[in-house]
Short mmCIF file of C-alpha atoms and ligand atoms in Angstrom, two decimals:
data_model
loop_
_atom_site.label_atom_id
_atom_site.label_comp_id
_atom_site.label_asym_id
_atom_site.label_seq_id
_atom_site.Cartn_x
_atom_site.Cartn_y
_atom_site.Cartn_z
CA UNK A 94 0.00 0.00 0.00
CA UNK A 95 1.32 3.46 -0.88
CA UNK A 96 2.28 6.07 1.71
CA UNK A 97 -0.07 9.04 1.23
CA UNK A 98 1.46 12.50 1.37
CA UNK A 99 -1.28 15.00 2.17
CA UNK A 100 -0.07 18.22 0.53
CA UNK A 101 2.10 18.75 -2.54
CA UNK A 102 4.13 21.69 -1.22
CA UNK A 103 7.80 21.74 -0.33
CA UNK A 104 7.54 19.42 2.70
CA UNK A 105 5.39 16.95 0.78
CA UNK A 106 7.73 16.84 -2.20
CA UNK A 107 10.89 16.69 -0.08
CA UNK A 108 9.51 13.76 1.91
CA UNK A 109 8.08 11.99 -1.16
CA UNK A 110 11.55 12.22 -2.70
CA UNK A 111 13.25 10.74 0.39
CA UNK A 112 10.74 7.89 0.62
CA UNK A 113 10.75 7.08 -3.10
CA UNK A 114 14.53 6.94 -3.30
CA UNK A 115 14.31 4.42 -0.44
CA UNK A 116 12.03 2.16 -2.45
CA UNK A 117 8.63 3.21 -1.02
CA UNK A 118 5.45 3.55 -3.07
CA UNK A 119 4.32 7.12 -2.58
CA UNK A 120 1.24 9.07 -3.64
CA UNK A 121 1.08 12.86 -3.26
CA UNK A 122 -2.39 14.38 -2.88
CA UNK A 123 -2.52 18.07 -3.59
CA UNK A 124 -5.30 20.62 -3.89
CA UNK A 125 -3.64 23.56 -5.70
CA UNK A 126 0.10 23.43 -6.06
CA UNK A 127 0.40 27.18 -6.69
CA UNK A 128 -0.69 28.05 -3.13
CA UNK A 129 2.11 25.99 -1.54
CA UNK A 130 4.44 28.08 0.61
CA UNK A 131 7.38 26.53 -1.31
CA UNK A 132 6.39 28.64 -4.33
CA UNK A 133 5.83 31.75 -2.25
CA UNK A 134 8.85 31.93 0.08
CA UNK A 135 12.06 33.82 -0.70
CA UNK A 136 14.19 30.74 -0.09
CA UNK A 137 16.46 32.11 2.64
CA UNK A 138 18.54 29.59 4.57
CA UNK A 139 18.82 31.79 7.59
CA UNK A 140 18.79 30.21 11.06
CA UNK A 141 21.29 32.86 12.24
CA UNK A 142 19.98 35.88 10.32
CA UNK A 143 16.43 35.14 11.52
CA UNK A 144 17.77 35.26 15.11
CA UNK A 145 16.42 31.81 16.04
CA UNK A 146 17.13 30.41 19.47
CA UNK A 147 16.89 27.20 21.51
CA UNK A 148 15.71 24.00 19.83
CA UNK A 149 14.60 25.86 16.70
CA UNK A 150 18.12 27.20 16.18
CA UNK A 151 19.51 23.68 16.70
CA UNK A 152 17.02 22.25 14.17
CA UNK A 153 17.84 25.03 11.69
CA UNK A 154 21.59 24.59 12.09
CA UNK A 155 21.35 20.83 11.55
CA UNK A 156 19.26 21.34 8.43
CA UNK A 157 21.68 24.00 7.12
CA UNK A 158 24.54 21.55 7.60
CA UNK A 159 22.71 18.86 5.61
CA UNK A 160 21.44 21.05 2.78
CA UNK A 161 24.46 20.79 0.42
CA UNK A 162 24.32 16.95 0.35
CA UNK A 163 20.50 17.00 0.13
CA UNK A 164 20.63 19.41 -2.81
CA UNK A 165 23.27 17.25 -4.49
CA UNK A 166 20.91 14.25 -4.23
CA UNK A 167 18.00 16.17 -5.70
CA UNK A 168 20.15 17.57 -8.52
CA UNK A 169 21.54 14.10 -9.30
CA UNK A 170 18.05 12.53 -9.30
CA UNK A 171 16.42 15.29 -11.35
CA UNK A 172 19.19 16.65 -13.55
CA UNK A 173 17.90 20.11 -12.54
CA UNK A 174 19.92 22.67 -10.58
CA UNK A 175 18.32 23.86 -7.31
CA UNK A 176 19.96 27.31 -7.27
CA UNK A 177 21.75 26.92 -3.92
CA UNK A 178 23.88 30.02 -3.17
CA UNK A 179 26.06 30.14 -0.10
CA UNK A 180 26.20 33.92 -0.37
CA UNK A 181 25.99 34.83 3.31
CA UNK A 182 23.39 37.12 4.89
CA UNK A 183 23.96 40.56 6.40
CA UNK A 184 21.66 41.82 9.17
CA UNK A 185 21.97 45.62 9.49
CA UNK A 186 21.33 47.58 12.71
CA UNK A 187 20.88 51.24 13.59
CA UNK A 188 23.56 50.93 16.31
CA UNK A 189 26.24 48.57 17.56
CA UNK A 190 24.32 48.25 20.86
CA UNK A 191 21.37 46.73 18.95
CA UNK A 192 23.75 44.46 17.08
CA UNK A 193 25.41 43.14 20.19
CA UNK A 194 22.16 41.92 21.78
CA UNK A 195 20.91 40.09 18.67
CA UNK A 196 20.19 36.48 19.77
CA UNK A 197 22.57 34.91 17.24
CA UNK A 198 25.30 37.57 17.47
CA UNK A 199 27.89 35.01 18.69
CA UNK A 200 27.57 33.15 15.34
CA UNK A 201 28.13 36.24 13.18
CA UNK A 202 30.96 38.60 12.29
CA UNK A 203 30.40 42.07 13.75
CA UNK A 204 30.53 44.88 11.16
CA UNK A 205 30.95 48.60 11.70
CA UNK A 206 29.66 51.15 9.16
CA UNK A 207 32.66 50.92 6.84
CA UNK A 208 32.71 47.09 6.93
CA UNK A 209 28.97 47.16 6.23
CA UNK A 210 29.58 49.35 3.16
CA UNK A 211 32.25 46.92 1.95
CA UNK A 212 29.88 43.95 2.28
CA UNK A 213 26.86 45.77 0.81
CA UNK A 214 27.93 48.58 -1.51
CA UNK A 215 25.09 51.12 -1.64
CA UNK A 216 23.50 50.16 1.69
CA UNK A 217 21.21 52.92 3.05
CA UNK A 218 22.67 55.59 5.38
CA UNK A 219 20.50 54.61 8.39
CA UNK A 220 22.55 51.53 9.23
CA UNK A 221 25.59 51.92 11.45
CA UNK A 222 26.41 48.31 12.28
CA UNK A 223 25.76 44.80 11.07
CA UNK A 224 26.25 41.09 11.52
CA UNK A 225 27.52 38.96 8.67
CA UNK A 226 26.47 35.33 8.76
CA UNK A 227 28.67 33.72 6.10
CA UNK A 228 27.15 30.31 6.80
CA UNK A 229 23.60 31.40 5.85
CA UNK A 230 22.47 31.60 2.24
CA UNK A 231 19.55 30.99 -0.09
CA UNK A 232 18.06 28.60 -2.58
CA UNK A 233 15.93 29.48 -5.62
CA UNK A 234 12.83 27.71 -4.35
CA UNK A 235 10.26 29.27 -6.70
CA UNK A 236 12.07 28.71 -9.99
CA UNK A 237 14.39 25.78 -9.30
CA UNK A 238 14.09 23.73 -6.09
CA UNK A 239 10.36 22.96 -6.43
CA UNK A 240 10.82 21.99 -10.10
CA UNK A 241 13.84 19.81 -9.29
CA UNK A 242 11.93 18.02 -6.52
CA UNK A 243 8.90 17.45 -8.76
CA UNK A 244 11.13 16.10 -11.55
CA UNK A 245 12.99 13.73 -9.22
CA UNK A 246 9.74 12.48 -7.64
CA UNK A 247 8.22 11.78 -11.07
CA UNK A 248 11.38 9.98 -12.21
CA UNK A 249 11.36 7.88 -9.00
CA UNK A 250 7.77 6.79 -9.66
CA UNK A 251 5.87 8.99 -7.17
CA UNK A 252 2.20 9.27 -8.17
CA UNK A 253 0.60 12.71 -8.09
CA UNK A 254 -3.10 13.51 -7.76
CA UNK A 255 -3.77 17.20 -8.38
CA UNK A 256 -6.96 19.13 -7.73
CA UNK A 257 -7.89 16.75 -4.96
CA UNK A 258 -9.05 17.94 -1.58
CA UNK A 259 -8.52 15.85 1.56
CA UNK A 260 -11.70 16.26 3.61
CA UNK A 261 -11.17 13.91 6.51
CA UNK A 262 -8.67 11.57 8.10
CA UNK A 263 -10.36 8.18 8.68
CA UNK A 264 -9.34 6.30 11.82
CA UNK A 265 -10.51 3.38 13.90
CA UNK A 266 -9.37 3.01 17.51
CA UNK A 267 -6.83 5.79 16.88
CA UNK A 268 -5.30 3.83 13.99
CA UNK A 269 -5.21 5.38 10.51
CA UNK A 270 -7.50 3.73 7.94
CA UNK A 271 -7.21 6.20 5.07
CA UNK A 272 -8.49 9.58 3.96
CA UNK A 273 -11.78 10.82 2.56
CA UNK A 274 -11.20 13.04 -0.48
CA UNK A 275 -13.07 15.03 -3.11
CA UNK A 276 -11.35 14.46 -6.43
CA UNK A 277 -10.91 16.91 -9.31
CA UNK A 278 -14.26 15.81 -10.80
CA UNK A 279 -16.03 16.57 -7.51
CA UNK A 280 -16.60 12.89 -6.60
CA UNK A 281 -16.10 11.73 -3.02
CA UNK A 282 -13.97 8.67 -2.36
CA UNK A 283 -11.96 7.02 0.41
CA UNK A 284 -8.31 6.20 -0.19
CA UNK A 285 -7.07 3.45 2.10
CA UNK A 286 -3.69 3.89 3.76
CA UNK A 287 -1.68 2.51 6.63
CA UNK A 288 0.69 5.47 6.65
CA UNK A 289 0.10 9.09 5.70
CA UNK A 290 1.91 12.35 6.36
CA UNK A 291 0.10 15.61 6.98
CA UNK A 292 1.95 18.43 5.23
CA UNK A 293 -0.87 20.80 4.34
CA UNK A 294 0.99 23.92 5.50
CA UNK A 295 -1.24 26.69 6.81
CA UNK A 296 -4.30 24.54 5.97
CA UNK A 297 -3.23 21.65 8.24
CA UNK A 298 -5.47 22.85 11.08
CA UNK A 299 -8.52 22.68 8.79
CA UNK A 300 -7.99 18.95 8.44
CA UNK A 301 -7.07 18.27 12.08
CA UNK A 302 -8.54 21.15 14.12
CA UNK A 303 -6.71 19.98 17.26
CA UNK A 304 -3.42 21.09 15.64
CA UNK A 305 -2.57 24.66 16.67
CA UNK A 306 -1.60 25.92 13.20
CA UNK A 307 -2.83 29.25 11.82
CA UNK A 308 -1.95 31.35 8.76
CA UNK A 309 0.37 34.37 8.84
CA UNK A 310 0.03 36.15 5.53
CA UNK A 311 3.11 37.46 3.72
CA UNK A 312 3.13 39.80 0.72
CA UNK A 313 6.18 39.92 -1.53
CA UNK A 314 7.49 41.40 -4.75
CA UNK A 315 10.47 41.09 -7.07
CA UNK A 316 12.60 43.57 -9.02
CA UNK A 317 15.11 42.98 -11.78
CA UNK A 318 18.49 44.29 -10.70
CA UNK A 319 21.80 44.16 -12.55
CA UNK A 320 23.61 40.82 -12.17
CA UNK A 321 25.85 40.81 -9.07
CA UNK A 322 24.64 44.26 -7.96
CA UNK A 323 23.94 42.84 -4.50
CA UNK A 324 26.47 40.23 -3.37
CA UNK A 325 24.68 39.04 -0.23
CA UNK A 326 21.17 38.75 1.17
CA UNK A 327 20.20 41.75 3.37
CA UNK A 328 17.86 40.85 6.22
CA UNK A 329 16.46 44.10 7.60
CA UNK A 330 13.70 44.59 10.16
CA UNK A 331 10.42 43.96 8.31
CA UNK A 332 12.03 43.67 4.87
CA UNK A 333 14.69 41.48 3.31
CA UNK A 334 16.32 41.50 -0.12
CA UNK A 335 17.36 38.20 -1.68
CA UNK A 336 19.46 38.51 -4.86
CA UNK A 337 19.28 35.58 -7.27
CA UNK A 338 22.19 34.69 -9.52
CA UNK A 339 20.62 36.47 -12.55
CA UNK A 340 20.03 39.73 -10.65
CA UNK A 341 16.37 39.08 -9.81
CA UNK A 342 15.78 40.60 -6.37
CA UNK A 343 13.15 38.86 -4.24
CA UNK A 344 11.76 41.23 -1.61
CA UNK A 345 9.83 40.06 1.44
CA UNK A 346 7.72 40.15 3.41
CA UNK A 347 4.81 41.43 5.42
CA UNK A 348 3.81 39.39 8.44
CA UNK A 349 0.03 39.73 8.85
CA UNK A 350 -1.36 37.71 11.73
CA UNK A 351 -4.84 39.18 11.55
CA UNK A 352 -5.39 38.59 7.83
CA UNK A 353 -6.40 34.93 8.13
CA UNK A 354 -6.70 33.44 4.63
CA UNK A 355 -7.66 36.78 3.01
CA UNK A 356 -6.30 36.70 -0.54
CA UNK A 357 -4.69 39.62 -2.32
CA UNK A 358 -2.18 42.42 -2.14
CA UNK A 359 -2.86 45.55 -0.10
CA UNK A 360 -1.54 49.10 -0.66
CA UNK A 361 -0.33 49.16 2.97
CA UNK A 362 1.60 45.89 2.60
CA UNK A 363 3.17 46.90 -0.70
CA UNK A 364 4.13 50.34 0.65
CA UNK A 365 5.84 48.65 3.61
CA UNK A 366 8.02 46.67 1.19
CA UNK A 367 8.80 49.77 -0.93
CA UNK A 368 9.83 51.66 2.22
CA UNK A 369 12.02 48.73 3.25
CA UNK A 370 13.76 48.70 -0.14
CA UNK A 371 14.40 52.45 0.05
CA UNK A 372 15.92 52.12 3.54
CA UNK A 373 18.07 49.06 2.82
CA UNK A 374 19.33 49.68 -0.72
CA UNK A 375 18.19 53.06 -2.10
CA UNK A 376 19.38 52.41 -5.69
CA UNK A 377 17.01 49.38 -5.93
CA UNK A 378 14.02 51.78 -5.89
CA UNK A 379 14.80 52.38 -9.57
CA UNK A 380 15.02 48.74 -10.64
CA UNK A 381 12.12 47.52 -12.78
CA UNK A 382 9.32 45.71 -10.95
CA UNK A 383 8.70 42.10 -11.99
CA UNK A 384 6.06 40.29 -9.90
CA UNK A 385 3.96 40.73 -6.77
CA UNK A 386 2.43 37.86 -4.80
CA UNK A 387 1.31 36.68 -1.38
CA UNK A 388 1.10 33.48 0.63
CA UNK A 389 0.33 32.04 4.03
CA UNK A 390 2.99 30.87 6.51
CA UNK A 391 1.85 27.98 8.72
CA UNK A 392 2.46 29.24 12.24
CA UNK A 393 2.19 27.53 15.65
CA UNK A 394 2.02 29.21 19.09
CA UNK A 395 5.81 28.86 19.63
CA UNK A 396 6.61 29.31 15.90
CA UNK A 397 8.26 25.88 15.73
CA UNK A 398 7.09 23.04 13.48
CA UNK A 399 5.13 19.92 14.39
CA UNK A 400 7.24 16.91 13.47
CA UNK A 401 6.81 13.15 13.84
CA UNK A 402 3.99 11.11 15.34
CA UNK A 403 0.43 12.39 15.71
CA UNK A 404 -2.30 11.16 18.07
CA UNK A 405 -3.38 8.77 15.28
CA UNK A 406 -1.12 5.79 14.75
CA UNK A 407 0.09 5.77 11.13
CA UNK A 408 -0.52 9.50 10.62
CA UNK A 409 2.65 11.60 10.80
CA UNK A 410 3.09 15.36 11.00
CA UNK A 411 5.38 17.64 8.99
CA UNK A 412 3.71 21.02 9.32
CA UNK A 413 3.83 24.44 10.96
CA UNK A 414 7.25 25.60 9.73
CA UNK A 415 6.23 29.29 9.85
CA UNK A 416 9.12 31.46 8.48
CA UNK A 417 11.61 28.62 8.10
CA UNK A 418 10.10 26.08 5.72
CA UNK A 419 12.78 26.21 3.03
CA UNK A 420 15.56 25.99 5.61
CA UNK A 421 13.87 23.11 7.45
CA UNK A 422 12.76 21.04 4.44
CA UNK A 423 15.94 18.92 4.40
CA UNK A 424 15.91 17.95 8.08
CA UNK A 425 12.12 17.53 8.09
CA UNK A 426 12.22 15.12 5.15
CA UNK A 427 15.06 13.12 6.71
CA UNK A 428 13.52 12.94 10.19
CA UNK A 429 10.13 11.91 8.80
CA UNK A 430 11.75 9.30 6.54
CA UNK A 431 13.39 7.96 9.68
CA UNK A 432 10.00 7.76 11.44
CA UNK A 433 8.13 6.12 8.55
CA UNK A 434 10.85 3.59 7.74
CA UNK A 435 11.68 2.97 11.41
CA UNK A 436 15.32 3.84 10.74
CA UNK A 437 17.71 4.14 13.69
CA UNK A 438 17.93 7.82 14.65
CA UNK A 439 20.83 9.55 16.35
CA UNK A 440 20.34 10.90 19.89
CA UNK A 441 20.29 14.42 18.44
CA UNK A 442 17.58 13.50 15.93
CA UNK A 443 15.48 11.82 18.63
CA UNK A 444 15.79 14.80 20.89
CA UNK A 445 14.69 17.14 18.07
CA UNK A 446 11.68 14.94 17.29
CA UNK A 447 10.71 15.07 20.93
CA UNK A 448 11.23 18.87 21.09
CA UNK A 449 8.95 19.39 18.09
CA UNK A 450 6.28 16.83 18.96
CA UNK A 451 2.66 18.07 18.76
CA UNK A 452 2.39 16.92 22.39
CA UNK A 453 4.28 19.99 23.63
CA UNK A 454 1.04 21.94 23.22
CA UNK A 455 -1.02 19.54 25.29
CA UNK A 456 1.46 18.86 28.12
CA UNK A 457 0.33 20.01 31.57
CA UNK A 458 2.30 23.10 32.66
CA UNK A 459 4.86 22.14 35.32
CA UNK A 460 4.15 23.42 38.85
CA UNK A 461 6.19 26.59 39.42
CA UNK A 462 8.42 25.23 42.19
CA UNK A 463 8.85 21.70 40.79
N1 LIG B 1539 11.50 33.39 5.93
C1 LIG B 1539 11.05 34.68 5.77
C2 LIG B 1539 9.62 34.88 5.81
O1 LIG B 1539 8.85 34.00 6.14
O2 LIG B 1539 9.21 35.97 5.48
#
């Protein structure tokens, strides 16, 4: 019986790829591939620039470490380049005092104004200090990684069902039996399965309402800059600029917690991005606009993902990656492969699975003086 992957976004494809290259029969069920966060994100690999901490930083660092080999696998299986760039990320600050208290400051190189200008020629005058994280980078998720993953899955025999909506997870005595779906023709059917993985992104909570996952809308845009005009990603407060190899500049992103699943661009959101561009790299205001789009980050109360077992035996979770989906795709796919295939996991991997279990949201708070 095939493993069902519920959701054809980045997590779904990354996991389908890992399972298929380990000889599993895999079927990916997806409603509308264009709404997947993997097509919407900027593709930053930024555990340090994002200022992560605790277990989330550890998870991000482990994924970052594994990304080059993971990308090599995908490129070898697909014959398509993923657009990985280890270009480093600069976080600018208004003062060195702000820089020195940044949570990941110990992992970065401290920059003063003149070092900042050397790293980012043309950076706006409001920034007096910075942190350079050479180890962070980016991947061209929208144009390359998603296509490479799709190609490698198809070549490895993964079956795709598009336009299909998963309506219900069917269980008996807390054991997975399958899923109830509405197919592209509008017909209802039940697909039997012993193992399935929930990777429906921001929509995961609609399928299993007990999962604390809600959407955080992000609006974005892109500009066409000259090739090599910006050597590194700039991660400013509220706006970041991600330069692709061909000069395309991906600009993100609003973070709208109240918007729910409201579609569309807003003048306020777009003005926020324009103001961010002007402050970070004034010359980019004159670069021609290319595209504008929006998407929904899947967020949890502590902004960390839900990974591993669910309350239903046979149903696994790979959801809720919030701002860090592209970064965490490699480790998520490998951890979940480990769970589904009952592979031996290292102590570090086990401790991360436990840290990101859905159960952390249902555990009783510890008494204060325990
Ligand atoms: N990773 C950046 C964002 O979600 O906007």
